[in-house]
């Protein structure tokens, strides 16, 4: 029997196929590295492996079911473990996301990313990309070579979320372990479990068998409602973080300032408290124009209250509200691209 083409069936079939293809969302996957692109020596190596090894085309080929959800194409933006992300990587990635979001042939964007700084990148995209189209950041806790690897289903769920019109307008999203979390709220809270990512205020929804189910929506400013626009940002000011703990001293803060930090994030004990022996240095650095921002090493369901145990008004300090130190660093750096007024920076921390 001749081929279908010879018998004239193919055009009808291809018309159906074309209609089906045209109906699917156009999703671009930007690959940056991480465990989701990792490889271990054996299937038993779920935590011992090398991150950032598998290229994006192999990543996509390893989950052929993605084609049932959307028309997917991939770009290899970087191939790094995310602990090595720098501000330069952040800006370059966000500019690429922003450019793609403007394209009429792009309906949603997925960023595959290492889990170590995934929460920082997700928040940065939430704050700087002016689009209502879904931006979904995804990683994995186990390499694809491991038994019960989580990357394939995480990627499938991420594409399902990016392809769903219901995901629009919710800011950047993080899809891991069947959950959809806000890129603003979520943090890596466990270092070697698949249920690693938690939001102190709860997840937004779930993805089950390729469908999204929503239960909450973000209330803080993001994407199209943000005063920060990556298309107008080419570099970020240096902002550093120092931990509070028993027997702490002020050496790190002074060293960061000497190295050019424009703001210092204090990852304080309790309610962002500052040890008596550290206060004088922070007040001196504030007097020199460096912003002092109190976050807390205690994270997960509370927030640093202004003027509670520290006289923030008197010292002219800022509180990071509920943001953990690493997210406070992202927001502080962006705030400093627009203002060095501590009252305006405090407004920004309350709104984003
Ligand atoms: N090193 C980690 C990273 O790239 C691996 C991972 O968990 O993705 O963030």
Coordinates of C-alpha atoms and ligand atoms in Angstrom, one line a residue:
X1 CA 0.0 0.0 0.0
X2 CA 1.4 3.4 -0.9
X3 CA 2.1 5.9 1.8
X4 CA -0.6 8.0 3.2
X5 CA 0.8 10.9 1.4
X6 CA 0.5 9.2 -2.0
X7 CA -3.2 8.4 -1.1
X8 CA -3.9 12.0 -0.2
X9 CA -4.7 11.3 3.5
X10 CA -1.6 13.1 4.8
X11 CA -2.8 16.7 4.1
X12 CA -6.0 16.1 6.1
X13 CA -4.0 14.4 8.9
X14 CA -1.4 17.2 8.7
X15 CA -4.2 19.8 8.8
X16 CA -5.5 18.2 12.0
X17 CA -2.0 17.9 13.4
X18 CA -1.3 21.5 12.4
X19 CA -4.6 22.6 14.1
X20 CA -3.6 20.7 17.3
X21 CA -0.1 22.2 17.2
X22 CA -1.4 25.7 16.6
X23 CA -3.8 25.3 19.6
X24 CA -0.9 24.5 21.9
X25 CA 0.8 27.2 23.9
X26 CA 4.3 28.3 22.8
X27 CA 6.7 27.7 25.7
X28 CA 10.4 28.6 25.8
X29 CA 12.7 26.8 28.2
X30 CA 15.7 28.8 29.3
X31 CA 18.3 26.4 30.8
X32 CA 20.9 27.7 33.2
X33 CA 22.3 24.5 34.8
X34 CA 21.8 23.1 38.3
X35 CA 20.9 19.6 39.5
X36 CA 18.0 19.4 37.0
X37 CA 20.8 19.2 34.5
X38 CA 23.0 17.1 36.7
X39 CA 24.4 13.7 36.4
X40 CA 25.6 11.2 39.0
X41 CA 27.9 8.1 38.7
X42 CA 25.1 5.7 39.6
X43 CA 21.4 5.5 40.2
X44 CA 22.0 5.3 43.9
X45 CA 23.7 8.7 43.8
X46 CA 20.7 11.0 44.7
X47 CA 22.9 13.6 46.5
X48 CA 26.4 12.9 45.1
X49 CA 26.6 14.2 41.5
X50 CA 27.8 17.0 39.2
X51 CA 25.4 19.8 38.5
X52 CA 25.1 21.6 35.2
X53 CA 26.1 18.7 32.9
X54 CA 23.1 17.9 30.7
X55 CA 22.4 20.3 27.8
X56 CA 18.9 21.7 27.2
X57 CA 18.2 19.7 24.1
X58 CA 18.9 16.4 26.0
X59 CA 16.8 17.7 28.9
X60 CA 13.8 18.3 26.6
X61 CA 14.4 15.0 24.8
X62 CA 14.3 13.2 28.2
X63 CA 10.7 14.3 28.7
X64 CA 9.0 13.7 25.4
X65 CA 5.6 14.2 27.1
X66 CA 6.3 17.9 27.1
X67 CA 5.0 17.9 23.6
X68 CA 1.6 16.9 24.8
X69 CA 1.4 20.1 26.8
X70 CA 2.9 22.8 24.6
X71 CA 5.1 23.6 21.6
X72 CA 8.4 23.7 23.5
X73 CA 11.8 25.0 22.4
X74 CA 14.9 25.4 24.5
X75 CA 17.8 27.8 24.9
X76 CA 21.0 27.2 26.8
X77 CA 21.5 30.6 28.6
X78 CA 24.2 29.3 31.0
X79 CA 25.4 25.9 32.3
X80 CA 26.3 26.6 35.9
X81 CA 25.6 25.4 39.4
X82 CA 23.4 28.2 40.9
X83 CA 25.6 28.9 44.0
X84 CA 27.8 30.5 41.4
X85 CA 25.2 32.9 40.1
X86 CA 26.3 36.5 40.1
X87 CA 24.4 39.8 39.6
X88 CA 25.6 39.7 36.0
X89 CA 24.0 36.4 35.4
X90 CA 20.8 37.6 37.0
X91 CA 20.6 40.7 34.8
X92 CA 21.4 38.8 31.6
X93 CA 18.8 36.1 32.3
X94 CA 16.1 38.6 33.2
X95 CA 16.8 40.6 30.0
X96 CA 16.4 37.4 28.0
X97 CA 13.1 36.6 29.8
X98 CA 11.9 40.1 29.2
X99 CA 12.7 40.0 25.5
X100 CA 11.0 36.7 25.0
X101 CA 7.9 37.8 26.9
X102 CA 7.5 40.6 24.4
X103 CA 7.4 38.1 21.5
X104 CA 3.9 37.3 20.1
X105 CA 5.1 33.6 19.5
X106 CA 5.9 33.1 23.2
X107 CA 3.0 32.3 25.6
X108 CA 5.1 31.3 28.6
X109 CA 8.6 30.9 29.8
X110 CA 10.3 28.2 31.9
X111 CA 13.7 28.7 33.5
X112 CA 15.5 25.6 34.6
X113 CA 17.8 26.5 37.5
X114 CA 19.9 25.2 40.3
X115 CA 18.0 25.1 43.6
X116 CA 20.6 26.9 45.8
X117 CA 19.8 30.4 44.6
X118 CA 16.6 29.6 42.7
X119 CA 14.6 31.7 45.2
X120 CA 16.7 34.8 44.5
X121 CA 16.4 34.5 40.7
X122 CA 12.7 33.9 40.9
X123 CA 12.2 37.0 43.1
X124 CA 14.4 39.1 40.8
X125 CA 12.2 38.0 37.8
X126 CA 9.1 38.8 39.9
X127 CA 10.4 42.3 40.5
X128 CA 11.8 43.2 37.1
X129 CA 10.1 41.5 34.1
X130 CA 7.1 43.6 32.9
X131 CA 4.8 40.9 31.6
X132 CA 1.6 39.1 32.6
X133 CA 2.8 35.9 30.8
X134 CA 3.7 33.0 33.0
X135 CA 7.3 32.9 34.1
X136 CA 8.0 29.6 35.9
X137 CA 11.3 28.7 37.6
X138 CA 12.0 25.0 38.1
X139 CA 14.8 22.8 39.5
X140 CA 15.3 19.5 41.0
X141 CA 16.8 18.0 44.2
X142 CA 18.1 14.8 42.5
X143 CA 19.9 14.4 39.2
X144 CA 18.1 12.7 36.3
X145 CA 20.4 9.7 36.7
X146 CA 19.2 8.9 40.2
X147 CA 16.4 6.5 41.3
X148 CA 13.1 8.4 41.7
X149 CA 14.6 11.5 40.1
X150 CA 12.3 14.5 40.5
X151 CA 13.5 16.6 37.6
X152 CA 11.4 15.1 34.8
X153 CA 8.1 15.6 36.6
X154 CA 9.1 19.0 37.9
X155 CA 9.9 20.1 34.3
X156 CA 6.6 18.6 33.0
X157 CA 4.7 20.4 35.7
X158 CA 6.6 23.6 35.0
X159 CA 5.7 23.5 31.3
X160 CA 2.1 22.7 32.2
X161 CA 2.0 25.8 34.4
X162 CA 3.7 28.0 31.9
X163 CA 1.3 26.8 29.2
X164 CA -1.8 27.5 31.3
X165 CA -3.6 30.8 30.8
X166 CA -4.7 30.5 34.5
X167 CA -1.0 31.2 35.5
X168 CA -1.0 34.6 33.9
X169 CA -0.7 37.7 36.1
X170 CA 0.5 35.9 39.2
X171 CA 4.1 37.0 39.1
X172 CA 7.0 34.6 38.8
X173 CA 6.2 31.1 39.9
X174 CA 8.3 28.2 41.3
X175 CA 7.1 24.7 40.5
X176 CA 8.7 21.9 42.4
X177 CA 7.3 18.7 44.1
X178 CA 3.8 19.2 42.6
X179 CA 3.4 22.6 44.2
X180 CA 3.1 26.1 42.7
X181 CA 4.8 28.7 44.9
X182 CA 5.2 32.4 44.5
X183 CA 8.6 33.4 43.3
X184 CA 8.5 36.1 46.0
X185 CA 7.6 33.9 49.0
X186 CA 9.3 30.6 48.3
X187 CA 12.7 29.6 49.8
X188 CA 14.8 26.4 49.8
X189 CA 14.1 25.2 53.3
X190 CA 15.6 21.7 53.3
X191 CA 18.8 20.9 51.6
X192 CA 18.5 17.2 50.5
X193 CA 14.8 16.4 50.3
X194 CA 12.5 16.6 47.2
X195 CA 10.0 18.7 49.3
X196 CA 12.7 21.3 49.7
X197 CA 10.8 24.5 48.7
X198 CA 8.4 26.1 51.2
X199 CA 6.6 29.4 51.3
X200 CA 6.1 30.8 54.8
X201 CA 2.6 32.0 53.7
X202 CA 1.8 28.8 51.9
X203 CA 1.9 27.7 48.2
X204 CA -0.5 29.2 45.6
X205 CA -1.6 25.9 44.2
X206 CA -0.7 22.5 42.7
X207 CA -0.1 20.9 39.4
X208 CA -1.5 17.4 39.0
X209 CA -1.3 15.4 35.8
X210 CA -0.6 18.5 33.7
X211 CA -3.3 20.6 35.1
X212 CA -3.0 23.6 37.5
X213 CA -5.2 24.0 40.6
X214 CA -5.1 27.4 42.3
X215 CA -6.1 28.3 45.9
X216 CA -4.4 31.7 46.5
X217 CA -3.0 34.6 44.5
X218 CA -0.1 37.0 45.4
X219 CA -0.8 40.4 47.0
X220 CA 2.5 42.1 46.8
X221 CA 3.5 44.2 43.8
X222 CA 5.2 42.3 40.9
X223 CA 5.9 42.3 37.1
X224 CA 3.7 44.8 35.4
X225 CA 3.0 46.6 38.7
X226 CA 6.6 46.9 39.6
X227 CA 8.6 50.2 39.5
X228 CA 11.7 48.1 38.6
X229 CA 12.2 47.4 34.9
X230 CA 15.0 45.1 33.7
X231 CA 15.0 46.8 30.3
X232 CA 16.3 49.9 32.1
X233 CA 18.8 48.1 34.4
X234 CA 22.2 47.1 33.3
X235 CA 24.0 46.5 36.7
X236 CA 23.1 46.1 40.3
X237 CA 24.8 47.9 43.3
X238 CA 26.8 45.7 45.7
X239 CA 24.7 44.5 48.7
X240 CA 26.1 42.1 51.2
X241 CA 24.8 40.0 54.1
X242 CA 26.2 39.3 57.5
X243 CA 24.9 36.9 60.1
X244 CA 23.9 37.7 63.7
X245 CA 24.9 35.1 66.4
X246 CA 26.2 34.9 69.9
X247 CA 29.6 36.5 70.4
X248 CA 29.2 38.4 67.0
X249 CA 31.5 41.2 66.0
X250 CA 31.4 44.0 63.4
X251 CA 34.3 43.0 61.3
X252 CA 32.3 41.6 58.4
X253 CA 30.1 44.7 58.1
X254 CA 33.2 47.0 58.0
X255 CA 34.9 44.7 55.4
X256 CA 31.9 44.7 53.2
X257 CA 31.6 48.5 53.4
X258 CA 35.3 48.9 52.6
X259 CA 34.7 46.7 49.6
X260 CA 32.0 49.0 48.3
X261 CA 28.7 47.6 49.6
X262 CA 26.0 50.2 49.3
X263 CA 23.7 48.4 51.7
X264 CA 24.2 45.8 54.3
X265 CA 21.6 43.1 55.2
X266 CA 21.8 42.1 58.8
X267 CA 20.6 38.4 59.1
X268 CA 19.7 39.0 62.7
X269 CA 18.8 36.8 65.6
X270 CA 15.2 36.7 66.6
X271 CA 13.3 39.8 65.4
X272 CA 16.4 40.9 63.4
X273 CA 18.2 42.0 66.6
X274 CA 21.6 43.6 66.5
X275 CA 24.2 42.8 69.3
X276 CA 25.2 45.8 71.4
X277 CA 28.8 45.3 70.2
X278 CA 27.8 45.6 66.6
X279 CA 25.4 48.6 66.8
X280 CA 28.1 51.4 66.8
X281 CA 29.7 50.2 63.6
X282 CA 26.3 50.0 61.8
X283 CA 25.5 53.5 63.0
X284 CA 28.8 54.8 61.7
X285 CA 28.3 53.0 58.3
X286 CA 24.8 54.5 58.1
X287 CA 26.2 57.9 58.7
X288 CA 28.5 57.3 55.8
X289 CA 25.5 56.7 53.5
X290 CA 25.4 52.9 53.6
X291 CA 21.8 51.5 54.0
X292 CA 21.4 49.2 57.0
X293 CA 18.6 46.7 56.5
X294 CA 17.5 44.4 59.3
X295 CA 16.3 40.9 58.2
X296 CA 16.4 37.8 60.3
X297 CA 18.1 34.4 60.4
X298 CA 14.8 33.2 61.7
X299 CA 12.6 32.6 58.7
X300 CA 9.3 31.0 57.9
X301 CA 6.1 32.7 59.0
X302 CA 7.0 36.0 60.8
X303 CA 8.5 39.3 59.9
X304 CA 10.9 41.9 61.4
X305 CA 8.9 44.5 63.2
X306 CA 10.2 48.1 62.9
X307 CA 11.2 49.9 66.1
X308 CA 10.5 46.7 68.2
X309 CA 13.8 45.9 69.9
X310 CA 15.9 48.3 67.8
X311 CA 15.2 52.1 67.4
X312 CA 15.1 52.0 63.6
X313 CA 13.6 55.5 63.4
X314 CA 16.4 56.9 65.5
X315 CA 19.2 54.9 63.7
X316 CA 17.6 55.5 60.3
X317 CA 17.6 51.8 59.5
X318 CA 15.3 49.8 57.3
X319 CA 13.5 46.5 58.2
X320 CA 13.2 43.8 55.5
X321 CA 9.7 42.9 56.8
X322 CA 9.1 39.2 56.0
X323 CA 11.9 38.8 53.4
X324 CA 14.7 36.4 54.3
X325 CA 18.3 37.9 54.0
X326 CA 18.9 36.6 50.5
X327 CA 15.7 38.0 49.1
X328 CA 16.3 41.3 51.0
X329 CA 19.6 41.5 49.2
X330 CA 17.8 41.3 45.8
X331 CA 15.2 44.0 46.7
X332 CA 17.8 46.3 48.3
X333 CA 20.0 46.2 45.2
X334 CA 17.0 47.0 43.0
X335 CA 15.8 49.7 45.4
X336 CA 19.2 51.3 45.2
X337 CA 18.9 51.6 41.4
X338 CA 16.1 54.1 42.1
X339 CA 16.7 55.8 45.5
X340 CA 19.1 56.1 48.4
X341 CA 16.4 57.5 50.7
X342 CA 15.9 55.2 53.6
X343 CA 12.2 56.1 54.0
X344 CA 11.6 55.3 50.3
X345 CA 13.5 52.1 50.6
X346 CA 11.3 51.2 53.6
X347 CA 8.2 51.8 51.5
X348 CA 9.7 49.5 48.9
X349 CA 10.2 46.7 51.4
X350 CA 6.6 47.0 52.6
X351 CA 5.2 47.0 49.0
X352 CA 7.2 44.2 47.4
Ligands
LIG1 N1 24.5 23.1 43.4 C1 23.1 23.2 43.3 C2 22.7 24.3 42.4 O1 23.1 24.4 41.2 C3 22.5 22.0 42.7 C4 21.0 22.1 42.7 O2 20.4 21.7 43.7 O3 20.4 22.5 41.7 O4 21.9 25.2 42.8

